[in-house]
Amino acid sequence: MNDNQLLRYSRHILLDDIGIEGQERLLAGHALVIGAGGLGSPAAFYLASAGIGRITLVDNDTVDLTNLQRQILHTTERVGRPKAESGRQTLAGINPEVEVIALAERVEGARLAELVSQAGVVLDCSDNFATRHAVNRACVQHRVPLVSGAAIRFDGQISVFDTRRDDAPCYACLFPPDQQFEEVLCSTMGVFAPLVGIIGTMQAAEALKLVAGIGESLAGKLLLLDARSMEWNSIRVGRSASCPVCGHAHGEQS
């Protein structure tokens, strides 16, 4: 690290758990952020400020006036612009040393698998089950840890799915793809603005821990937040041997 980097990241370097070696791992890290909206905004903010070397920011949507209540990457002047490009502009203002790859496209199939395979950690900041399951499948395939968050109304949740560990569940163990879950969208149900900030910031924290190799992740644990009472509940989540996504993969490794 050069002198400017030593100053910029000095409060990380002062932490025994991180230090210079941990910060250098962050500088060499690559995070894939799926979604530049309510969750992706605070997540990307903290990844960039903390010095993740490369962020690939994926979102095929454009900035809308209704986004600005909570999607803090964007500004009034950027209404109508692609969210990925708006996000890159904001992150460059925070930390110009971070390489931000802005992809204003909907990624799926082989393209999604390619992007996941190139990342050290994936943050799912999307808002629908189809995308979450697609991202999970790619992460299991390429053994890349996944930090998943969700928020609607006053309810938030976060977990880490790290199938590099043979005992760790994947997203499909918790939400089987063949089961029907009610799809609730903030465009129809609403969402408390700071809630996405809380969950998205925690996603950044989990991703930074994974890249720096510090602490214990949320793998095997689902945290649920009721922001009305500001109470957390923690649920233990085990791997399902019959999971159609990770069950076969784990079976091959044993």
XYZ file of N, CA and C in Angstrom:
762
model
N 0.832 -1.199 0.000
C 0.000 0.000 0.000
C 0.865 1.248 0.000
N 0.389 2.283 -0.687
C 1.107 3.556 -0.686
C 0.657 4.393 0.518
N 1.263 5.573 0.670
C 0.989 6.397 1.847
C -0.474 6.826 1.922
N -1.064 7.172 0.761
C -2.466 7.587 0.759
C -3.380 6.446 1.197
N -3.061 5.246 0.763
C -3.872 4.096 1.163
C -3.708 3.804 2.643
N -2.500 3.953 3.158
C -2.276 3.741 4.584
C -3.098 4.718 5.417
N -3.257 5.945 4.909
C -4.090 6.933 5.597
C -5.576 6.617 5.432
N -5.980 6.355 4.207
C -7.402 6.117 3.926
C -7.941 4.954 4.753
N -7.156 3.889 4.852
C -7.632 2.674 5.522
C -7.047 2.508 6.919
N -6.555 3.606 7.500
C -5.849 3.514 8.781
C -6.733 2.953 9.897
N -8.031 3.259 9.861
C -8.896 2.773 10.954
C -9.159 1.275 10.821
N -9.052 0.737 9.629
C -9.082 -0.715 9.471
C -7.766 -1.326 9.936
N -6.673 -0.703 9.529
C -5.348 -1.239 9.838
C -5.114 -1.288 11.350
N -5.758 -0.352 12.076
C -5.623 -0.335 13.533
C -6.316 -1.521 14.194
N -7.225 -2.153 13.492
C -7.929 -3.313 14.044
C -7.048 -4.546 13.936
N -6.811 -5.203 15.064
C -5.940 -6.377 15.052
C -6.452 -7.461 14.108
N -7.764 -7.603 14.007
C -8.332 -8.640 13.149
C -8.087 -8.376 11.659
N -7.888 -7.115 11.306
C -7.688 -6.771 9.891
C -6.223 -6.460 9.629
N -5.727 -5.356 10.181
C -4.320 -4.996 9.980
C -3.989 -4.765 8.513
N -2.714 -4.677 8.220
C -2.276 -4.434 6.842
C -2.583 -5.629 5.948
N -2.372 -6.845 6.465
C -2.612 -8.032 5.636
C -4.077 -8.159 5.244
N -4.969 -7.930 6.199
C -6.390 -8.016 5.898
C -6.827 -6.948 4.910
N -6.300 -5.732 5.079
C -6.652 -4.656 4.150
C -6.117 -4.954 2.753
N -4.961 -5.550 2.671
C -4.433 -5.926 1.359
C -5.298 -6.989 0.696
N -5.880 -7.882 1.499
C -6.808 -8.864 0.927
C -8.055 -8.173 0.383
N -8.509 -7.144 1.100
C -9.656 -6.384 0.601
C -9.307 -5.674 -0.707
N -8.138 -5.074 -0.761
C -7.719 -4.357 -1.970
C -7.597 -5.288 -3.168
N -7.312 -6.559 -2.897
C -7.198 -7.545 -3.977
C -8.522 -8.239 -4.255
N -9.578 -7.895 -3.501
C -10.844 -8.593 -3.590
C -11.713 -8.132 -4.741
N -12.685 -8.961 -5.078
C -13.649 -8.673 -6.146
C -15.034 -9.096 -5.682
N -15.934 -8.126 -5.558
C -17.303 -8.391 -5.124
C -18.265 -8.171 -6.284
N -19.165 -9.110 -6.481
C -20.235 -8.987 -7.466
C -21.503 -8.609 -6.723
N -22.074 -7.438 -7.064
C -23.282 -6.941 -6.408
C -24.426 -7.003 -7.415
N -25.403 -7.855 -7.137
C -26.558 -8.009 -8.012
C -27.668 -7.092 -7.510
N -27.859 -5.967 -8.187
C -28.877 -5.003 -7.783
C -28.260 -3.743 -7.219
N -28.632 -2.597 -7.788
C -28.126 -1.300 -7.323
C -29.267 -0.466 -6.761
N -30.167 -1.141 -6.032
C -31.330 -0.476 -5.469
C -31.203 -0.257 -3.982
N -32.277 -0.603 -3.248
C -32.301 -0.309 -1.816
C -31.234 -1.022 -1.026
N -31.014 -2.303 -1.291
C -29.976 -3.058 -0.596
C -28.603 -2.845 -1.211
N -28.553 -2.831 -2.534
C -27.268 -2.679 -3.223
C -26.614 -1.340 -2.976
N -27.427 -0.312 -2.738
C -26.851 1.019 -2.513
C -25.951 1.064 -1.280
N -26.457 0.766 -0.081
C -25.567 0.812 1.092
C -24.488 -0.253 1.039
N -24.810 -1.415 0.464
C -23.800 -2.469 0.376
C -22.618 -2.001 -0.459
N -22.891 -1.466 -1.641
C -21.814 -1.000 -2.514
C -21.076 0.188 -1.903
N -21.806 1.083 -1.238
C -21.190 2.219 -0.557
C -20.070 1.755 0.370
N -20.394 0.794 1.235
C -19.408 0.369 2.229
C -18.318 -0.515 1.632
N -18.640 -1.282 0.614
C -17.584 -2.045 -0.058
C -16.556 -1.096 -0.664
N -17.029 -0.044 -1.300
C -16.111 0.912 -1.935
C -15.318 1.691 -0.897
N -15.989 2.170 0.137
C -15.279 2.966 1.140
C -14.253 2.125 1.882
N -14.552 0.831 2.047
C -13.643 -0.059 2.771
C -12.477 -0.523 1.920
N -12.554 -0.298 0.608
C -11.398 -0.585 -0.228
C -11.412 -1.904 -0.964
N -12.600 -2.512 -1.174
C -12.654 -3.678 -2.063
C -12.104 -3.250 -3.429
N -11.160 -4.004 -3.946
C -10.452 -3.552 -5.140
C -11.312 -3.436 -6.376
N -12.269 -4.362 -6.544
C -13.122 -4.349 -7.726
C -14.545 -4.683 -7.332
N -15.471 -3.890 -7.842
C -16.901 -4.126 -7.632
C -17.564 -4.212 -8.995
N -18.226 -5.327 -9.253
C -19.056 -5.429 -10.449
C -20.493 -5.197 -10.009
N -21.078 -4.112 -10.515
C -22.415 -3.667 -10.109
C -23.381 -3.928 -11.258
N -24.361 -4.789 -11.011
C -25.274 -5.235 -12.065
C -26.693 -4.773 -11.760
N -27.296 -4.051 -12.709
C -28.702 -3.661 -12.581
C -29.188 -3.191 -13.950
N -30.299 -3.737 -14.405
C -30.795 -3.366 -15.736
C -31.868 -2.288 -15.689
N -32.101 -1.717 -14.490
C -33.160 -0.733 -14.308
C -32.600 0.686 -14.416
N -33.503 1.659 -14.528
C -33.125 3.068 -14.525
C -33.627 3.731 -13.249
N -32.995 4.843 -12.895
C -33.358 5.567 -11.678
C -34.727 6.219 -11.854
N -35.600 5.977 -10.870
C -36.949 6.539 -10.863
C -37.106 7.401 -9.613
N -37.985 8.390 -9.686
C -38.183 9.277 -8.540
C -38.601 8.505 -7.296
N -39.353 7.421 -7.467
C -39.793 6.631 -6.311
C -38.645 5.878 -5.647
N -37.508 5.746 -6.325
C -36.347 5.053 -5.750
C -35.634 5.890 -4.692
N -35.743 7.216 -4.814
C -34.848 8.097 -4.052
C -35.160 8.139 -2.562
N -36.301 7.583 -2.156
C -36.646 7.513 -0.737
C -35.676 6.611 0.021
N -34.976 5.687 -0.688
C -34.143 4.706 0.018
C -32.889 4.305 -0.742
N -32.833 4.517 -2.061
C -31.715 4.026 -2.865
C -30.638 5.109 -2.939
N -29.773 5.118 -1.935
C -28.896 6.258 -1.669
C -27.708 6.379 -2.628
N -27.543 5.431 -3.545
C -26.515 5.594 -4.581
C -26.895 6.673 -5.584
N -28.187 6.991 -5.670
C -28.685 7.807 -6.769
C -29.150 9.184 -6.301
N -29.233 10.118 -7.226
C -29.630 11.490 -6.920
C -30.766 11.930 -7.839
N -31.407 13.024 -7.463
C -32.527 13.547 -8.234
C -32.118 13.842 -9.671
N -30.910 14.352 -9.855
C -30.445 14.722 -11.184
C -30.250 13.514 -12.096
N -30.183 12.321 -11.521
C -29.923 11.129 -12.336
C -31.183 10.328 -12.638
N -32.337 10.863 -12.339
C -33.579 10.177 -12.686
C -33.591 9.909 -14.190
N -33.874 8.663 -14.561
C -33.887 8.267 -15.967
C -32.600 7.629 -16.444
N -31.541 7.762 -15.657
C -30.271 7.157 -16.045
C -30.173 5.718 -15.549
N -29.361 4.881 -16.185
C -29.183 3.519 -15.697
C -28.641 3.511 -14.269
N -29.222 2.659 -13.428
C -28.781 2.602 -12.034
C -27.319 2.165 -11.912
N -26.892 1.247 -12.761
C -25.509 0.778 -12.674
C -24.533 1.926 -12.934
N -24.833 2.748 -13.936
C -23.951 3.879 -14.250
C -24.008 4.935 -13.155
N -25.202 5.204 -12.636
C -25.336 6.149 -11.524
C -24.550 5.672 -10.315
N -24.647 4.375 -10.046
C -23.900 3.816 -8.923
C -22.403 3.949 -9.102
N -21.921 3.684 -10.310
C -20.485 3.816 -10.560
C -20.023 5.251 -10.328
N -20.820 6.219 -10.746
C -20.453 7.627 -10.550
C -20.360 7.963 -9.062
N -21.318 7.487 -8.284
C -21.305 7.749 -6.841
C -20.103 7.098 -6.177
N -19.835 5.846 -6.506
C -18.734 5.125 -5.868
C -17.387 5.712 -6.241
N -17.271 6.232 -7.469
C -16.020 6.877 -7.873
C -15.761 8.130 -7.041
N -16.843 8.808 -6.639
C -16.682 9.981 -5.783
C -16.254 9.618 -4.376
N -16.654 8.431 -3.904
C -16.275 7.982 -2.568
C -14.830 7.502 -2.562
N -14.494 6.656 -3.533
C -13.163 6.049 -3.566
C -12.750 5.802 -5.014
N -12.042 6.751 -5.610
C -11.676 6.620 -7.030
C -10.695 5.490 -7.309
N -10.102 4.910 -6.256
C -9.154 3.815 -6.477
C -9.850 2.482 -6.754
N -11.111 2.388 -6.385
C -11.855 1.148 -6.588
C -12.300 1.062 -8.045
N -12.069 -0.087 -8.665
C -12.546 -0.311 -10.024
C -14.000 -0.772 -9.959
N -14.879 0.010 -10.547
C -16.302 -0.337 -10.563
C -16.710 -0.651 -11.998
N -17.140 -1.878 -12.204
C -17.631 -2.317 -13.509
C -19.146 -2.247 -13.465
N -19.724 -1.327 -14.227
C -21.170 -1.124 -14.230
C -21.798 -1.868 -15.399
N -22.689 -2.796 -15.096
C -23.359 -3.587 -16.126
C -24.851 -3.292 -16.086
N -25.307 -2.509 -17.049
C -26.727 -2.171 -17.142
C -27.432 -3.231 -17.977
N -27.502 -4.428 -17.429
C -28.082 -5.551 -18.161
C -28.679 -6.544 -17.173
N -29.578 -7.361 -17.680
C -30.123 -8.447 -16.875
C -29.268 -9.675 -17.135
N -28.572 -10.161 -16.121
C -27.650 -11.273 -16.315
C -28.313 -12.569 -15.887
N -28.182 -13.584 -16.697
C -28.730 -14.895 -16.388
C -27.951 -15.940 -17.163
N -28.222 -17.187 -16.853
C -27.615 -18.285 -17.582
C -26.100 -18.263 -17.547
N -25.495 -18.456 -18.723
C -24.037 -18.539 -18.837
C -23.376 -17.228 -18.446
N -24.018 -16.118 -18.742
C -23.448 -14.807 -18.404
C -23.365 -14.636 -16.885
N -24.411 -15.014 -16.187
C -24.404 -14.936 -14.729
C -23.344 -15.861 -14.155
N -23.260 -17.075 -14.657
C -22.264 -18.031 -14.167
C -20.856 -17.504 -14.378
N -20.619 -16.853 -15.514
C -19.299 -16.287 -15.799
C -18.937 -15.213 -14.782
N -19.880 -14.320 -14.503
C -19.615 -13.235 -13.558
C -19.373 -13.773 -12.150
N -20.165 -14.745 -11.749
C -19.996 -15.336 -10.415
C -18.636 -16.007 -10.296
N -18.229 -16.711 -11.340
C -16.961 -17.445 -11.293
C -15.765 -16.517 -11.145
N -15.914 -15.255 -11.547
C -14.814 -14.298 -11.486
C -14.748 -13.556 -10.154
N -15.768 -13.710 -9.318
C -15.857 -12.947 -8.070
C -15.382 -13.762 -6.881
N -14.964 -13.056 -5.839
C -14.589 -13.704 -4.586
C -15.744 -13.808 -3.625
N -16.760 -12.949 -3.827
C -17.959 -12.965 -3.003
C -19.079 -12.338 -3.826
N -20.296 -12.841 -3.622
C -21.462 -12.327 -4.336
C -22.458 -11.795 -3.323
N -22.994 -10.616 -3.584
C -24.028 -10.026 -2.748
C -25.314 -9.984 -3.558
N -26.305 -10.755 -3.123
C -27.600 -10.754 -3.792
C -28.450 -9.655 -3.166
N -28.601 -8.581 -3.915
C -29.403 -7.438 -3.470
C -30.610 -7.263 -4.383
N -31.058 -8.379 -4.955
C -32.200 -8.349 -5.864
C -33.502 -8.372 -5.071
N -34.629 -8.379 -5.797
C -35.923 -8.274 -5.116
C -36.924 -9.331 -5.575
N -36.422 -10.450 -6.140
C -37.363 -11.478 -6.577
C -36.726 -12.864 -6.445
N -37.586 -13.870 -6.262
C -37.108 -15.227 -6.009
C -36.399 -15.833 -7.214
N -36.864 -15.518 -8.416
C -36.242 -16.102 -9.610
C -34.768 -15.726 -9.694
N -34.462 -14.444 -9.460
C -33.067 -13.998 -9.498
C -32.277 -14.618 -8.357
N -32.866 -14.662 -7.174
C -32.151 -15.218 -6.023
C -31.782 -16.680 -6.247
N -32.700 -17.434 -6.818
C -32.409 -18.840 -7.077
C -31.350 -18.990 -8.174
N -31.410 -18.152 -9.191
C -30.414 -18.222 -10.269
C -29.025 -17.879 -9.746
N -28.947 -16.851 -8.916
C -27.664 -16.455 -8.332
C -27.141 -17.567 -7.423
N -28.024 -18.144 -6.623
C -27.625 -19.229 -5.726
C -27.065 -20.413 -6.504
N -27.737 -20.808 -7.582
C -27.260 -21.945 -8.379
C -25.856 -21.689 -8.914
N -25.616 -20.465 -9.385
C -24.294 -20.130 -9.917
C -23.242 -20.138 -8.810
N -23.614 -19.654 -7.621
C -22.667 -19.631 -6.499
C -22.325 -21.041 -6.039
N -23.317 -21.923 -5.996
C -23.058 -23.314 -5.623
C -22.165 -23.968 -6.665
N -22.467 -23.739 -7.936
C -21.689 -24.343 -9.024
C -20.222 -23.971 -8.937
N -19.943 -22.705 -8.633
C -18.565 -22.219 -8.647
C -17.977 -22.065 -7.239
N -18.725 -22.506 -6.227
C -18.254 -22.473 -4.833
C -17.791 -21.071 -4.428
N -18.662 -20.109 -4.690
C -18.412 -18.719 -4.315
C -19.402 -18.347 -3.211
N -18.944 -17.808 -2.093
C -19.864 -17.474 -1.003
C -20.872 -16.402 -1.415
N -22.102 -16.575 -0.942
C -23.217 -15.698 -1.292
C -23.741 -15.019 -0.034
N -23.855 -13.704 -0.084
C -24.451 -12.927 0.998
C -25.814 -12.449 0.507
N -26.863 -12.962 1.125
C -28.220 -12.716 0.642
C -28.996 -11.866 1.629
N -29.660 -10.832 1.115
C -30.477 -9.973 1.958
C -31.833 -9.722 1.320
N -32.811 -9.377 2.141
C -34.146 -9.054 1.642
C -34.805 -8.103 2.633
N -35.678 -7.239 2.109
C -36.390 -6.287 2.963
C -37.710 -5.908 2.308
N -38.771 -5.908 3.100
C -40.094 -5.486 2.633
C -40.878 -4.970 3.832
N -41.664 -3.939 3.616
C -42.418 -3.295 4.699
C -41.452 -2.917 5.831
N -41.596 -3.560 7.006
C -40.693 -3.321 8.141
C -39.888 -4.572 8.480
N -39.882 -5.550 7.577
C -39.254 -6.837 7.851
C -38.026 -7.058 6.979
N -36.913 -7.425 7.612
C -35.679 -7.683 6.876
C -35.083 -9.022 7.260
N -34.260 -9.558 6.373
C -33.550 -10.806 6.687
C -32.205 -10.811 5.973
N -31.275 -11.555 6.547
C -29.937 -11.674 5.962
C -29.332 -13.016 6.358
N -28.586 -13.598 5.434
C -27.835 -14.808 5.737
C -26.664 -14.908 4.764
N -25.775 -15.825 5.064
C -24.651 -16.153 4.180
C -24.768 -17.619 3.797
N -24.619 -17.892 2.515
C -24.658 -19.261 2.011
C -23.287 -19.558 1.402
N -22.489 -20.291 2.156
C -21.089 -20.527 1.783
C -20.850 -22.021 1.611
N -21.135 -22.524 0.409
C -21.048 -23.969 0.180
C -19.618 -24.433 -0.072
N -18.644 -23.582 0.200
C -17.266 -24.069 0.297
C -17.146 -24.969 1.525
N -18.058 -24.754 2.485
C -18.135 -25.598 3.679
C -19.142 -26.707 3.432
N -18.758 -27.933 3.680
C -19.627 -29.064 3.384
C -20.869 -29.111 4.264
N -20.837 -28.439 5.416
C -21.994 -28.465 6.308
C -22.914 -27.271 6.099
N -22.559 -26.366 5.207
C -23.312 -25.123 5.061
C -24.443 -25.279 4.051
N -25.620 -24.731 4.354
C -26.732 -24.797 3.419
C -26.571 -23.783 2.292
N -27.338 -23.967 1.229
C -27.450 -22.960 0.185
C -28.828 -22.316 0.299
N -29.081 -21.306 -0.503
C -30.354 -20.586 -0.442
C -31.533 -21.523 -0.695
N -31.341 -22.508 -1.592
C -32.425 -23.431 -1.938
C -32.731 -24.415 -0.818
N -31.791 -24.632 0.098
C -32.091 -25.460 1.270
C -33.149 -24.780 2.139
N -33.095 -23.460 2.196
C -34.012 -22.685 3.027
C -35.309 -22.380 2.289
N -35.201 -22.041 1.017
C -36.353 -21.718 0.180
C -36.347 -22.633 -1.045
N -36.881 -23.841 -0.930
C -36.844 -24.783 -2.054
C -37.460 -24.179 -3.318
N -36.796 -24.332 -4.448
C -37.271 -23.704 -5.681
C -38.603 -24.244 -6.179
N -38.996 -25.441 -5.722
C -40.260 -26.015 -6.190
C -41.438 -25.636 -5.291
N -41.172 -24.857 -4.250
C -42.253 -24.389 -3.387
C -42.691 -23.000 -3.794
N -43.964 -22.712 -3.610
C -44.504 -21.411 -3.966
C -44.417 -20.469 -2.763
N -43.725 -19.351 -2.953
C -43.668 -18.322 -1.926
C -44.321 -17.060 -2.475
N -44.988 -16.343 -1.594
C -45.639 -15.110 -2.024
C -44.586 -14.085 -2.435
N -44.687 -13.598 -3.665
C -43.742 -12.591 -4.160
C -44.270 -11.218 -3.770
N -43.601 -10.580 -2.819
C -44.039 -9.251 -2.380
C -42.998 -8.229 -2.805
N -43.463 -7.174 -3.444
C -42.578 -6.152 -3.974
C -42.827 -4.836 -3.268
N -41.743 -4.079 -3.076
C -41.885 -2.801 -2.374
C -42.710 -1.808 -3.198
N -42.800 -2.044 -4.518
C -43.590 -1.145 -5.362
C -45.074 -1.234 -5.049
N -45.490 -2.358 -4.464
C -46.896 -2.512 -4.103
C -47.110 -2.559 -2.596
N -46.113 -3.016 -1.848
C -46.260 -3.191 -0.404
C -45.563 -2.097 0.404
N -44.620 -1.399 -0.196
C -43.872 -0.380 0.518
C -42.705 -0.958 1.304
N -41.787 -0.091 1.689
C -40.642 -0.513 2.492
C -40.131 0.687 3.285
N -39.799 0.443 4.541
C -39.263 1.465 5.441
C -37.843 1.800 5.012
N -37.586 3.071 4.701
C -36.320 3.453 4.077
C -35.073 2.980 4.832
N -34.955 3.240 6.145
C -33.715 2.823 6.821
C -33.535 1.313 6.895
N -34.628 0.541 6.727
C -34.515 -0.911 6.819
C -33.555 -1.458 5.765
N -33.670 -0.970 4.529
C -32.763 -1.468 3.486
C -31.331 -1.030 3.771
N -31.185 0.107 4.453
C -29.850 0.537 4.848
C -29.236 -0.394 5.882
N -30.048 -0.834 6.833
C -29.560 -1.751 7.868
C -29.131 -3.072 7.243
N -30.017 -3.658 6.435
C -29.727 -4.973 5.853
C -28.588 -4.880 4.844
N -28.611 -3.864 3.987
C -27.552 -3.718 2.986
C -26.187 -3.486 3.597
N -26.145 -2.708 4.675
C -24.876 -2.475 5.371
C -24.357 -3.764 5.999
N -25.264 -4.569 6.532
C -24.857 -5.857 7.097
C -24.352 -6.802 5.999
N -24.952 -6.721 4.816
C -24.438 -7.523 3.704
C -22.997 -7.129 3.388
N -22.720 -5.828 3.388
C -21.348 -5.379 3.154
C -20.421 -5.901 4.238
N -20.873 -5.859 5.490
C -20.043 -6.328 6.603
C -19.709 -7.808 6.442
N -20.702 -8.619 6.096
C -20.455 -10.050 5.916
C -19.511 -10.302 4.746
N -19.698 -9.556 3.664
C -18.827 -9.718 2.494
C -17.392 -9.335 2.825
N -17.208 -8.229 3.544
C -15.863 -7.794 3.915
C -15.187 -8.807 4.829
N -15.935 -9.378 5.760
C -15.381 -10.416 6.639
C -14.922 -11.628 5.834
N -15.735 -12.032 4.861
C -15.380 -13.187 4.043
C -14.111 -12.930 3.242
N -14.019 -11.752 2.638
C -12.855 -11.437 1.799
C -11.599 -11.276 2.648
N -11.735 -10.621 3.793
C -10.568 -10.391 4.661
C -10.205 -11.638 5.467
N -11.110 -12.604 5.538
C -10.838 -13.819 6.288
C -10.875 -13.625 7.786
N -11.866 -12.863 8.266
C -11.948 -12.574 9.700
C -13.323 -12.971 10.245
N -13.363 -13.253 11.528
C -14.617 -13.486 12.225
C -15.358 -14.719 11.756
N -16.613 -14.815 12.181
C -17.513 -15.901 11.808
C -18.631 -15.333 10.945
N -18.895 -15.959 9.829
C -19.960 -15.480 8.958
C -21.315 -15.971 9.455
N -22.362 -15.532 8.779
C -23.718 -15.950 9.103
C -24.095 -17.265 8.428
N -23.145 -17.986 7.885
C -23.438 -19.272 7.260
C -24.115 -20.198 8.273
N -25.253 -20.781 7.880
C -25.988 -21.654 8.775
C -26.906 -20.926 9.729
N -27.059 -19.618 9.539
C -27.889 -18.823 10.436
C -28.655 -17.781 9.607
N -29.939 -17.658 9.872
C -30.768 -16.639 9.242
C -31.171 -15.628 10.301
N -30.839 -14.355 10.062
C -31.242 -13.289 10.972
C -32.481 -12.599 10.417
N -33.487 -12.417 11.273
C -34.737 -11.759 10.900
C -34.891 -10.510 11.749
N -35.214 -9.383 11.114
C -35.375 -8.114 11.825
C -36.798 -7.601 11.678
N -37.422 -7.282 12.808
C -38.685 -6.550 12.831
C -38.340 -5.115 13.206
N -38.347 -4.224 12.216
C -37.895 -2.855 12.459
C -38.909 -2.042 13.252
N -40.151 -2.523 13.371
C -41.122 -1.798 14.213
C -40.669 -1.820 15.673
N -40.261 -2.983 16.118
C -39.810 -3.128 17.505
C -38.295 -3.141 17.600
N -37.626 -3.149 16.418
C -36.175 -3.255 16.319
C -35.667 -4.477 17.094
N -36.329 -5.599 16.843
C -35.955 -6.864 17.473
C -35.456 -7.839 16.422
N -34.379 -8.526 16.779
C -33.794 -9.536 15.905
C -34.158 -10.935 16.385
N -34.390 -11.817 15.445
C -34.518 -13.245 15.732
C -33.493 -13.995 14.903
N -32.914 -15.030 15.477
C -31.904 -15.832 14.787
C -32.405 -17.260 14.653
N -32.350 -17.796 13.434
C -32.807 -19.151 13.158
C -31.640 -19.955 12.602
N -31.400 -21.123 13.163
C -30.377 -22.015 12.634
C -30.897 -22.701 11.378
N -30.075 -22.732 10.349
C -30.468 -23.323 9.073
C -29.464 -24.413 8.723
N -29.952 -25.614 8.517
C -29.070 -26.725 8.178
C -29.107 -27.051 6.694
N -28.094 -27.745 6.243
C -28.059 -28.168 4.841
C -29.042 -29.313 4.631
N -29.742 -29.274 3.518
C -30.695 -30.329 3.175
C -30.030 -31.325 2.227
N -29.958 -32.588 2.658
C -29.333 -33.609 1.817
C -30.098 -33.823 0.521
N -31.393 -33.491 0.543
C -32.210 -33.670 -0.657
C -32.319 -32.399 -1.492
N -31.542 -31.369 -1.143
C -31.605 -30.110 -1.894
C -31.262 -30.359 -3.353
N -32.103 -29.887 -4.286
C -31.839 -30.114 -5.711
C -30.673 -29.296 -6.248
N -30.211 -28.321 -5.477
C -29.130 -27.450 -5.948
C -27.779 -27.875 -5.370
N -27.686 -27.999 -4.050
C -26.378 -28.292 -3.442
C -26.233 -29.730 -2.959
N -27.349 -30.472 -2.873
C -27.264 -31.845 -2.360
C -26.354 -32.713 -3.189
N -26.504 -32.661 -4.525
C -25.681 -33.461 -5.424
C -24.229 -33.001 -5.373
N -24.033 -31.660 -5.317
C -22.670 -31.129 -5.284
C -21.921 -31.614 -4.049
N -22.595 -31.600 -2.898
C -21.947 -32.065 -1.670
C -21.713 -33.556 -1.703
N -22.639 -34.270 -2.317
C -22.480 -35.700 -2.404
C -21.249 -36.097 -3.196
N -20.935 -35.314 -4.237
C -19.749 -35.607 -5.050
C -18.473 -35.368 -4.271
N -18.522 -34.425 -3.297
C -17.293 -34.074 -2.595
C -17.023 -35.027 -1.434
N -18.033 -35.736 -0.966
C -17.847 -36.589 0.204
C -17.265 -37.937 -0.185
